[in-house]
Short mmCIF file of C-alpha atoms and ligand atoms in Angstrom, two decimals:
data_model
loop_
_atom_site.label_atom_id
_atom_site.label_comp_id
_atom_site.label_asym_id
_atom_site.label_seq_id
_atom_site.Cartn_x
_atom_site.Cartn_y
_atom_site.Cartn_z
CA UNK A 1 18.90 -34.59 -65.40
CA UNK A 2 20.22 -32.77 -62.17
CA UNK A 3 19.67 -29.33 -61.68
CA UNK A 4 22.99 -27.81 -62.66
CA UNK A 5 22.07 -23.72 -62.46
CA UNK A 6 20.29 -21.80 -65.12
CA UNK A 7 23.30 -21.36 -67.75
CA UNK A 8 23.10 -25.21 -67.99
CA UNK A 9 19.47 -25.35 -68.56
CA UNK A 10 18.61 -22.20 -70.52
CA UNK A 11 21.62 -22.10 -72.62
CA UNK A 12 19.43 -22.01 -76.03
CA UNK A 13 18.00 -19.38 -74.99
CA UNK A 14 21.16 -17.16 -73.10
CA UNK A 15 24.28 -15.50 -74.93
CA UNK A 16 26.96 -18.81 -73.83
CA UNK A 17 28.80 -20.71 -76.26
CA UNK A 18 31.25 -24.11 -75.83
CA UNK A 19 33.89 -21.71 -74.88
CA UNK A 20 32.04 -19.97 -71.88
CA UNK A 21 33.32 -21.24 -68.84
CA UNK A 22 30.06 -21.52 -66.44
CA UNK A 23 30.31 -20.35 -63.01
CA UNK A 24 27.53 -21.47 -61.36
CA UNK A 25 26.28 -21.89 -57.65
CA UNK A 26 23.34 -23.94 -59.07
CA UNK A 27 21.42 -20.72 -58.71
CA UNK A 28 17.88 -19.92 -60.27
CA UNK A 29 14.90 -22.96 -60.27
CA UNK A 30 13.15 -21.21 -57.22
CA UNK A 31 10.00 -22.29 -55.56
CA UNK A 32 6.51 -20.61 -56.89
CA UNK A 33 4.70 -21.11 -53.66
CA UNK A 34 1.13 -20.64 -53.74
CA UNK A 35 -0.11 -17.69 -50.65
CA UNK A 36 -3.70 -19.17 -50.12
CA UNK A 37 -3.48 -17.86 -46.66
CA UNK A 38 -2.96 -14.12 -47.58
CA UNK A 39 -5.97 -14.91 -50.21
CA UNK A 40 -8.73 -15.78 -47.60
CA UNK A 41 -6.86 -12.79 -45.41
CA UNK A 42 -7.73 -10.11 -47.90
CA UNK A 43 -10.83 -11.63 -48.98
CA UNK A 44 -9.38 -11.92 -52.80
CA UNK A 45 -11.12 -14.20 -55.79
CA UNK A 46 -8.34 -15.44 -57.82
CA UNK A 47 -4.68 -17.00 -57.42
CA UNK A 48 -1.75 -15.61 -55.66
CA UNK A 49 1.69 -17.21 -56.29
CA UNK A 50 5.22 -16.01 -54.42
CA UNK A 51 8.37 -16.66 -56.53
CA UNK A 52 10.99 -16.75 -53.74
CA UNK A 53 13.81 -15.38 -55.33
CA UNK A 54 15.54 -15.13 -51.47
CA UNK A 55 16.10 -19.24 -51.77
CA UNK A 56 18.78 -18.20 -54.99
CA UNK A 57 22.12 -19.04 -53.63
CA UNK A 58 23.29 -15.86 -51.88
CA UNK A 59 19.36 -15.16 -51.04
CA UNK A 60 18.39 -12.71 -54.02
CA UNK A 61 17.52 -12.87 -57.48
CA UNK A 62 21.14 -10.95 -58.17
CA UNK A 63 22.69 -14.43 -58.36
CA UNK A 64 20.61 -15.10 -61.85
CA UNK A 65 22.32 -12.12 -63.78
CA UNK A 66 25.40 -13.26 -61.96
CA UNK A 67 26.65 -16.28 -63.45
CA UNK A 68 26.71 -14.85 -66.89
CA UNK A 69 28.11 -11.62 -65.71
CA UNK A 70 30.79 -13.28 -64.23
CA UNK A 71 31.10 -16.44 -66.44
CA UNK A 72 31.65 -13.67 -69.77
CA UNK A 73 33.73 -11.47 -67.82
CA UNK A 74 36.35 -14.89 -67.54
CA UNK A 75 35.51 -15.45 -71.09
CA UNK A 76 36.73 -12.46 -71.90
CA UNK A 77 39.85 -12.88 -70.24
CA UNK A 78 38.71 -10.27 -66.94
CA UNK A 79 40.57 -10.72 -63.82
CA UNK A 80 38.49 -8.12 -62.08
CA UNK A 81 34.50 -7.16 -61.74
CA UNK A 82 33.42 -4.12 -60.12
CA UNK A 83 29.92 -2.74 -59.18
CA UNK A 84 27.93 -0.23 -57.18
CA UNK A 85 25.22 -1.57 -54.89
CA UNK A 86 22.60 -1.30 -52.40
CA UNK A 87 23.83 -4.44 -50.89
CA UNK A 88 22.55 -7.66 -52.83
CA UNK A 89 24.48 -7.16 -56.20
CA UNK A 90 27.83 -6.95 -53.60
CA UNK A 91 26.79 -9.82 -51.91
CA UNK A 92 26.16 -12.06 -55.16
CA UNK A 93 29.16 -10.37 -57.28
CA UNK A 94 31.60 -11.49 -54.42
CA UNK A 95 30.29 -14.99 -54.30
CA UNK A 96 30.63 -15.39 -58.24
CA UNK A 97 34.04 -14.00 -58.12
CA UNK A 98 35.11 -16.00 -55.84
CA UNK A 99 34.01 -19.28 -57.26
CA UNK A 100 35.60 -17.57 -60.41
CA UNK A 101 38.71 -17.12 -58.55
CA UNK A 102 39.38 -13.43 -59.86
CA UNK A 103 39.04 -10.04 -57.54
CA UNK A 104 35.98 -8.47 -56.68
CA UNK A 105 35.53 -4.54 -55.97
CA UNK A 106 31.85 -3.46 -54.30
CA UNK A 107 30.75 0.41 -53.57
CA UNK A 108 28.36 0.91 -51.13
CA UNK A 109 26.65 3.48 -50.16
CA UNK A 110 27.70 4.26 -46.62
CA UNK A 111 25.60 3.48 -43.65
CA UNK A 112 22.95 2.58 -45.82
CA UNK A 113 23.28 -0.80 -46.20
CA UNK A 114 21.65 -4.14 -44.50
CA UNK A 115 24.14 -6.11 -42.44
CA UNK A 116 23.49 -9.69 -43.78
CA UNK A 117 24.60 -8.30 -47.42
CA UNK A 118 27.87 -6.61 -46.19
CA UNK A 119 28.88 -9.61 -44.10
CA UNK A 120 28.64 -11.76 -47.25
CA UNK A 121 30.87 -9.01 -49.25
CA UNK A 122 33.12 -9.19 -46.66
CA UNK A 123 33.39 -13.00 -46.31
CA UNK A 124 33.56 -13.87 -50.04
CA UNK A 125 37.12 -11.38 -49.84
CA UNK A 126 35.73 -8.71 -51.73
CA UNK A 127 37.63 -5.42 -51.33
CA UNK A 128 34.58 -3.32 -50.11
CA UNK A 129 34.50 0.66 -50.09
CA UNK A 130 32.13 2.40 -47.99
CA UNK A 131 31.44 5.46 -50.19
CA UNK A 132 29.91 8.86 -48.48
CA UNK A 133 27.08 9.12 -51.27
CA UNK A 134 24.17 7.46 -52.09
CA UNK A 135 23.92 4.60 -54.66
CA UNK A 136 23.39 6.31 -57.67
CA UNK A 137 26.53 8.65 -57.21
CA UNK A 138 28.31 5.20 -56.46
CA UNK A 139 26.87 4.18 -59.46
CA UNK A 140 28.17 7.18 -61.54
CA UNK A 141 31.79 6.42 -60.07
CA UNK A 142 32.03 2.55 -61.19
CA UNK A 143 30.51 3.17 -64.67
CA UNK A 144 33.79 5.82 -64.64
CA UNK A 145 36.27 3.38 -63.38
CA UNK A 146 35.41 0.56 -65.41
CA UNK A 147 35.60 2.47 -68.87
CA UNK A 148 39.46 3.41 -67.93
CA UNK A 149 40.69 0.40 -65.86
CA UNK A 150 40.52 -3.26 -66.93
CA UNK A 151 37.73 -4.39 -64.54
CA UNK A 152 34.76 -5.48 -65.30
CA UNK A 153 31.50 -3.63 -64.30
CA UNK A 154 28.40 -6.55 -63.19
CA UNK A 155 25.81 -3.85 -62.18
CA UNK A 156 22.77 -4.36 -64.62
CA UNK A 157 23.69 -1.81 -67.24
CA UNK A 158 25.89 -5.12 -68.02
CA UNK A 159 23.19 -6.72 -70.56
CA UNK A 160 24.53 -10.12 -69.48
CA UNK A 161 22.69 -9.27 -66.18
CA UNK A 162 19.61 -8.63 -67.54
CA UNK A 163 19.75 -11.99 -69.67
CA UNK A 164 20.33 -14.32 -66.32
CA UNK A 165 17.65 -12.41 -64.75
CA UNK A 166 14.84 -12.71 -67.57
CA UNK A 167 15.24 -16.86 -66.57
CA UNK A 168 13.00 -16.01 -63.73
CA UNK A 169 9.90 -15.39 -66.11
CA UNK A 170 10.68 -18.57 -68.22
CA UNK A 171 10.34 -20.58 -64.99
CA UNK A 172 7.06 -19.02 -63.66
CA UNK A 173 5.52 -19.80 -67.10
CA UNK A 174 6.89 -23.32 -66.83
CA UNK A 175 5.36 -23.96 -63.83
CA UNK A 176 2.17 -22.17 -63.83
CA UNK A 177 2.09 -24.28 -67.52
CA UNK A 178 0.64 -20.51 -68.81
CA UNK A 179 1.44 -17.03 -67.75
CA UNK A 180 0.24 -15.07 -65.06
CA UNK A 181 -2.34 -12.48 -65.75
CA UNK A 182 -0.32 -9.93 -63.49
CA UNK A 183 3.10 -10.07 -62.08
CA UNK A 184 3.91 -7.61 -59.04
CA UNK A 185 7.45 -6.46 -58.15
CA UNK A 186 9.63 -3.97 -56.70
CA UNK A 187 11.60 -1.57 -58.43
CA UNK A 188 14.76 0.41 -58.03
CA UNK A 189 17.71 0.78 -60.80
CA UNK A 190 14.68 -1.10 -62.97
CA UNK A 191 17.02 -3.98 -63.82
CA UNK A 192 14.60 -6.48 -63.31
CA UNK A 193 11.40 -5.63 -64.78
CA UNK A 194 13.37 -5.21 -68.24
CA UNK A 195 14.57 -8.78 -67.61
CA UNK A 196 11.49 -10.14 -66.69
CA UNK A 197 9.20 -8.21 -70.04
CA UNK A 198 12.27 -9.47 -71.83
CA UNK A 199 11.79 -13.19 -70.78
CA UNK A 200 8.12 -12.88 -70.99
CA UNK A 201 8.20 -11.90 -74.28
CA UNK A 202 10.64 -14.62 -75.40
CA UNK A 203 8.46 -16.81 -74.27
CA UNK A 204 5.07 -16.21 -75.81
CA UNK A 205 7.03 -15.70 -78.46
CA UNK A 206 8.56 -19.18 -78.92
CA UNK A 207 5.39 -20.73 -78.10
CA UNK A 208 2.54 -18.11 -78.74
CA UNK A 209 -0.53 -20.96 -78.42
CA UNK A 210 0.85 -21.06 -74.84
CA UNK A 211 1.99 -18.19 -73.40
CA UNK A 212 0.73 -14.69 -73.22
CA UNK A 213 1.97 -11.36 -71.68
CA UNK A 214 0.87 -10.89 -68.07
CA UNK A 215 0.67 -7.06 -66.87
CA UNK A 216 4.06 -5.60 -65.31
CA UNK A 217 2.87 -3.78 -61.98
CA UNK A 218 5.96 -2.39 -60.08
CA UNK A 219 6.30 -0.74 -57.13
CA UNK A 220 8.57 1.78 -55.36
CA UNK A 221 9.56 3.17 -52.15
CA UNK A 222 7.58 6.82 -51.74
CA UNK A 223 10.44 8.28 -50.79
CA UNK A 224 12.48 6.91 -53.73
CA UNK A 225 9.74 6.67 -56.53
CA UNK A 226 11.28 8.49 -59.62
CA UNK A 227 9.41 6.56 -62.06
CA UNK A 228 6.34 7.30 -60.26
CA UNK A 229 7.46 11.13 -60.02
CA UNK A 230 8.64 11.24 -63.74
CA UNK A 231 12.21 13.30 -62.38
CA UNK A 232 15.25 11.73 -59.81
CA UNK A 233 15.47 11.89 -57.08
CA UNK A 234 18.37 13.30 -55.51
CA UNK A 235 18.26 12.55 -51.94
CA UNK A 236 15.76 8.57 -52.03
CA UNK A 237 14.73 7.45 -48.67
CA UNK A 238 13.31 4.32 -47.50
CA UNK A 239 13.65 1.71 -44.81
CA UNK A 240 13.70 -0.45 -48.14
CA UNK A 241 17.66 0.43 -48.55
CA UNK A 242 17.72 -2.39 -51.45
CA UNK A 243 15.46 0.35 -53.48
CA UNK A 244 16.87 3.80 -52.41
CA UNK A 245 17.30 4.54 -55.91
CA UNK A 246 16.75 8.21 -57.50
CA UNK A 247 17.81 7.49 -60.71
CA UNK A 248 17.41 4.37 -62.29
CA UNK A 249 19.96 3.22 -64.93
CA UNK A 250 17.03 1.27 -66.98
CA UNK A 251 14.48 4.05 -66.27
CA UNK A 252 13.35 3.88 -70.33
CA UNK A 253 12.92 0.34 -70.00
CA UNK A 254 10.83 0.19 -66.89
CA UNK A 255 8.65 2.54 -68.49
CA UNK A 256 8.40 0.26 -71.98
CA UNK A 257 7.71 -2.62 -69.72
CA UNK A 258 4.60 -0.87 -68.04
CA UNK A 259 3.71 0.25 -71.40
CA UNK A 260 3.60 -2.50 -73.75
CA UNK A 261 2.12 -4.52 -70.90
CA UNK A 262 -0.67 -2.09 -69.96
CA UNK A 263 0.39 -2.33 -66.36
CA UNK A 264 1.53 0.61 -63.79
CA UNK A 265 4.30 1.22 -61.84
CA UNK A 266 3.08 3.10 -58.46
CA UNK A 267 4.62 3.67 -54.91
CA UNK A 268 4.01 2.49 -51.75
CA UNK A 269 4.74 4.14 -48.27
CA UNK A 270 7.62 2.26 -45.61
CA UNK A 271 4.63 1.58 -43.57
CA UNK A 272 2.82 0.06 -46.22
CA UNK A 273 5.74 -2.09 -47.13
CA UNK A 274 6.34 -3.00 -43.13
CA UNK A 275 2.67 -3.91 -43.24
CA UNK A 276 2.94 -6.74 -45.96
CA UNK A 277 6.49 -7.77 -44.72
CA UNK A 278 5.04 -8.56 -41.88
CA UNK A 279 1.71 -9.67 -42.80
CA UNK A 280 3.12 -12.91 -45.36
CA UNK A 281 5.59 -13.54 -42.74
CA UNK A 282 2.88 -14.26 -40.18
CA UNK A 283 0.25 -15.65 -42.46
CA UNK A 284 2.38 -17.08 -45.30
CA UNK A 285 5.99 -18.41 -43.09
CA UNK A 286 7.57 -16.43 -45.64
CA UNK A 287 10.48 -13.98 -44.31
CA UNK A 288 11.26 -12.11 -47.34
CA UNK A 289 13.23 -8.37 -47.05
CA UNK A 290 10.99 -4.96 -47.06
CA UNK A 291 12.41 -4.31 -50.30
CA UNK A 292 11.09 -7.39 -51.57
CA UNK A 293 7.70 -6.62 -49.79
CA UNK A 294 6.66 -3.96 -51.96
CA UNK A 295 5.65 -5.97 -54.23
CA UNK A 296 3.11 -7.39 -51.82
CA UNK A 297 2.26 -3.66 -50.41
CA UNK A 298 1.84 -2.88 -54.04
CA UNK A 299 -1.26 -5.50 -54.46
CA UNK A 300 -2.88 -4.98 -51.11
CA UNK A 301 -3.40 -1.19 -52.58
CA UNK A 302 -4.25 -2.44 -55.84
CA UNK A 303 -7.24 -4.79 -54.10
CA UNK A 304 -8.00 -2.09 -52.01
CA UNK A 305 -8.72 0.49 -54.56
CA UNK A 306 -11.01 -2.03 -56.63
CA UNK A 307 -8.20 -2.61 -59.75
CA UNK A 308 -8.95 -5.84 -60.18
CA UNK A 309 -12.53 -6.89 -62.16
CA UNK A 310 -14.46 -9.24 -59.25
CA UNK A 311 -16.17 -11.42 -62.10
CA UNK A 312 -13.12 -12.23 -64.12
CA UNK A 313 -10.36 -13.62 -61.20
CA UNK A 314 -7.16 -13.28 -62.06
CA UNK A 315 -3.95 -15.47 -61.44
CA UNK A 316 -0.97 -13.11 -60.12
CA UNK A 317 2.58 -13.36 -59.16
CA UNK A 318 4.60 -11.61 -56.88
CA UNK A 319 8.23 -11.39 -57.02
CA UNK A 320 10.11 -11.58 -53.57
CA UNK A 321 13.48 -10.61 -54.52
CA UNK A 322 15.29 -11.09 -51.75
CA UNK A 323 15.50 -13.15 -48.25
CA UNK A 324 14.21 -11.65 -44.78
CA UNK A 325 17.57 -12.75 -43.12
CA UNK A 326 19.53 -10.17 -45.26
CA UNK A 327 17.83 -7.34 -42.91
CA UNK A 328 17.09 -8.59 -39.43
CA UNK A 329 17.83 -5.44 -38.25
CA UNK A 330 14.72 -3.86 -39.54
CA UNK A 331 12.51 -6.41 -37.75
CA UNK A 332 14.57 -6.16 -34.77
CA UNK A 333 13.90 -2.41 -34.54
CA UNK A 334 10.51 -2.97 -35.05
CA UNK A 335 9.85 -5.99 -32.57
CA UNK A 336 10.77 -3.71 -30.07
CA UNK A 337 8.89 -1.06 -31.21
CA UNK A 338 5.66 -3.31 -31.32
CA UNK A 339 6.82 -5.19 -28.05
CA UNK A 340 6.87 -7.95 -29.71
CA UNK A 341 9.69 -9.26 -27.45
CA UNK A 342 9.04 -9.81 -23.66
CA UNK A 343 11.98 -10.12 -21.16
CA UNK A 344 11.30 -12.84 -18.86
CA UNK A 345 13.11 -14.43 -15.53
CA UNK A 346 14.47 -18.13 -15.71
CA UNK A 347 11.46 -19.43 -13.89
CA UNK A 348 7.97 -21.14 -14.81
CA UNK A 349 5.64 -19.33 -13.22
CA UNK A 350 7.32 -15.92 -15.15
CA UNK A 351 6.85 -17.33 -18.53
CA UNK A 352 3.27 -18.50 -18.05
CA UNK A 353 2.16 -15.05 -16.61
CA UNK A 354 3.85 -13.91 -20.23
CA UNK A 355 2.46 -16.22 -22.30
CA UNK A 356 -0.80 -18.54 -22.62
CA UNK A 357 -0.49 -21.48 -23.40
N1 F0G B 1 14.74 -6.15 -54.48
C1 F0G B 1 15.95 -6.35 -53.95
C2 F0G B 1 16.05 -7.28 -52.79
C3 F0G B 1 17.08 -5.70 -54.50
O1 F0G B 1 18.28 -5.92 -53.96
C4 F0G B 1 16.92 -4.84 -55.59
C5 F0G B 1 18.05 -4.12 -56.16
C6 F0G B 1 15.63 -4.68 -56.10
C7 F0G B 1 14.56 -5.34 -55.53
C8 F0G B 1 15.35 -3.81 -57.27
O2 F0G B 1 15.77 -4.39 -58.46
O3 F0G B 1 17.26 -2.59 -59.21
O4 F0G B 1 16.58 -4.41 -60.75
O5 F0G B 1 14.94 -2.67 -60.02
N2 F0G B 1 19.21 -4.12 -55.66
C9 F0G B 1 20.41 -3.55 -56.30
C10 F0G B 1 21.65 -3.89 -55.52
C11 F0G B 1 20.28 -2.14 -56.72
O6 F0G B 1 22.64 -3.15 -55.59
O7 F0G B 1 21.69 -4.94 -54.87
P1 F0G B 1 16.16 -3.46 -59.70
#
């Protein structure tokens, strides 16, 4: 059968019934791409996989919560959703809403906020409020407004979010046909490593012969790494914006995830992050955002420091949440920083003296 979106194909295993109207933009059944290049580049014995969440409709794995969110909240008779976000839950809520035909309200955290994800806000019609705070005091004022106005909140504390999202694992252990030893990701309100143990554990336990429970390893921004801490944070920083979080929302559950796994969640510095953003876009052709490259930061310091054991190889996935294209700024700055872009005149002999070809 065509792929119709993940409500269509999971529904057995999601909270839909025949009177859920789906709103779908044939979101979820990403690629697992296979990064042989970065193996030989750091020298690594085992299997590295990429699940590019940034090819989900509105480029990040946001779109997978989504169309439940959104399809419930019509369900339920809601003409309205509201949520707080570092950009990609905006960007995704506004699309479903739209599709859904009902209002969308987004707070963002002024200034603080990657320009791909606001233009997609914007041109979905969302009403957009630029609020001077971070996230998690923009977080604080939806979770207010939507338990005394009829609107609908869609940030994950919505469990509807976190059942979309858990279709990610199901797919990696479909097409791995087992599942991966480790799985690396980044982590900010801790959203999606509760959706991903949960669909892991669904999983092996439906078909226990087959599937196991890989280690959860997530990773945060240094300067917003309250897990890693053990207290908030109240001021986060990181070039990462997608992650300045100080207080996750599923902080409990990010922690039971690493727990029951036997895996870690650590942090990793913005150059560390730049690093591997860069490094699997120029070895891999993968352009994913520097949020989404902690997760690859996060292994590179886990080979480094010997974690894995050389005679057993492992198979390992990393989770790239979100596309590159959200965020050119970032490389932009960079580029120039590392020269990376040479002004040239309109004339032959100027462009060979730049370049060898
Ligand atoms: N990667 C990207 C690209 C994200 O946008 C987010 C979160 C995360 C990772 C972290 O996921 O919060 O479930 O631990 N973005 C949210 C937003 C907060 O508002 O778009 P998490």
């Amino acid at each position: 059968m065509v792929y119709q979106g993940l409500i269509e194909k999971y529904k057995d295993f999601l909270p839909v019934n025949n009177r859920t109207p789906i709103i779908s933009l044939y979101e979820g059944n990403t690629p697992l791409i296979p990064a042989n290049n970065l193996l030989k580049k750091l020298r690594f014995d085992g299997k590295i996989y990429f699940k590019f969440e940034g090819m989900n409709p509105t480029g990040s794995f946001k779109d997978r919560g989504m169309t439940i969110a959104v399809s419930k909240a019509v369900e339920n008779g809601s003409k309205a959703v509201i949520c707080a976000s570092t950009g990609n839950t905006a960007a995704s809520a506004a699309a479903y809403a739209a599709k859904a035909g009902i209002q969308c309200v987004v707070l963002i955290p002024e200034g603080k906020i990657a320009m791909g994800k606001l233009s997609q806000a914007v041109i979905h019609g969302a009403e957009v409020l630029s609020v001077d705070g971070n996230f998690d005091e923009t977080l604080n004022l939806v979770r207010e407004l939507s338990g005394q106005y009829p609107v609908t909140l869609v940030n994950s504390i919505n469990p509807f979010r976190i059942d979309g999202q858990k279709t990610a694992a199901y797919e990696i252990c479909e097409s791995l046909g087992q599942s991966p030893d480790y799985q690396f990701m980044p982590v900010g309100n801790a959203g999606n490593i509760t959706a991903y143990w949960k669909g892991y554990k669904e999983y092996a336990e439906a078909e226990p012969k087959k599937y196991s429970l890989p280690k959860m390893m997530g990773f945060q921004a240094s300067g917003s790494a309250p897990l890693v801490e053990g207290y908030p944070i109240l001021n986060p920083e990181t070039i990462a914006t997608a992650i300045r979080i100080g207080n996750p929302v599923s902080w409990k559950y990010a922690e039971e995830a690493r727990d029951e796994s036997g895996g870690i969640i650590d942090k990793v510095t913005d150059d560390e992050i730049l690093n591997a953003y860069t490094l699997i876009a120029e070895t891999e052709g993968i352009f994913c955002e520097p949020a989404s490259a902690a997760s690859i930061a996060g292994l590179i310091k886990c080979i480094r420091h010997e974690y894995f054991d050389k005679l057993n190889p492992v198979k390992i996935v990393c989770i790239l949440t979100g596309h590159g294209l959200k965020d050119p700024d970032t490389v932009l700055a960079n580029a120039v920083k590392l020269k990376k872009i040479k002004s040239v005149k309109a004339d032959i002999k100027d462009i060979i003296s730049a370049v060898e070809l």
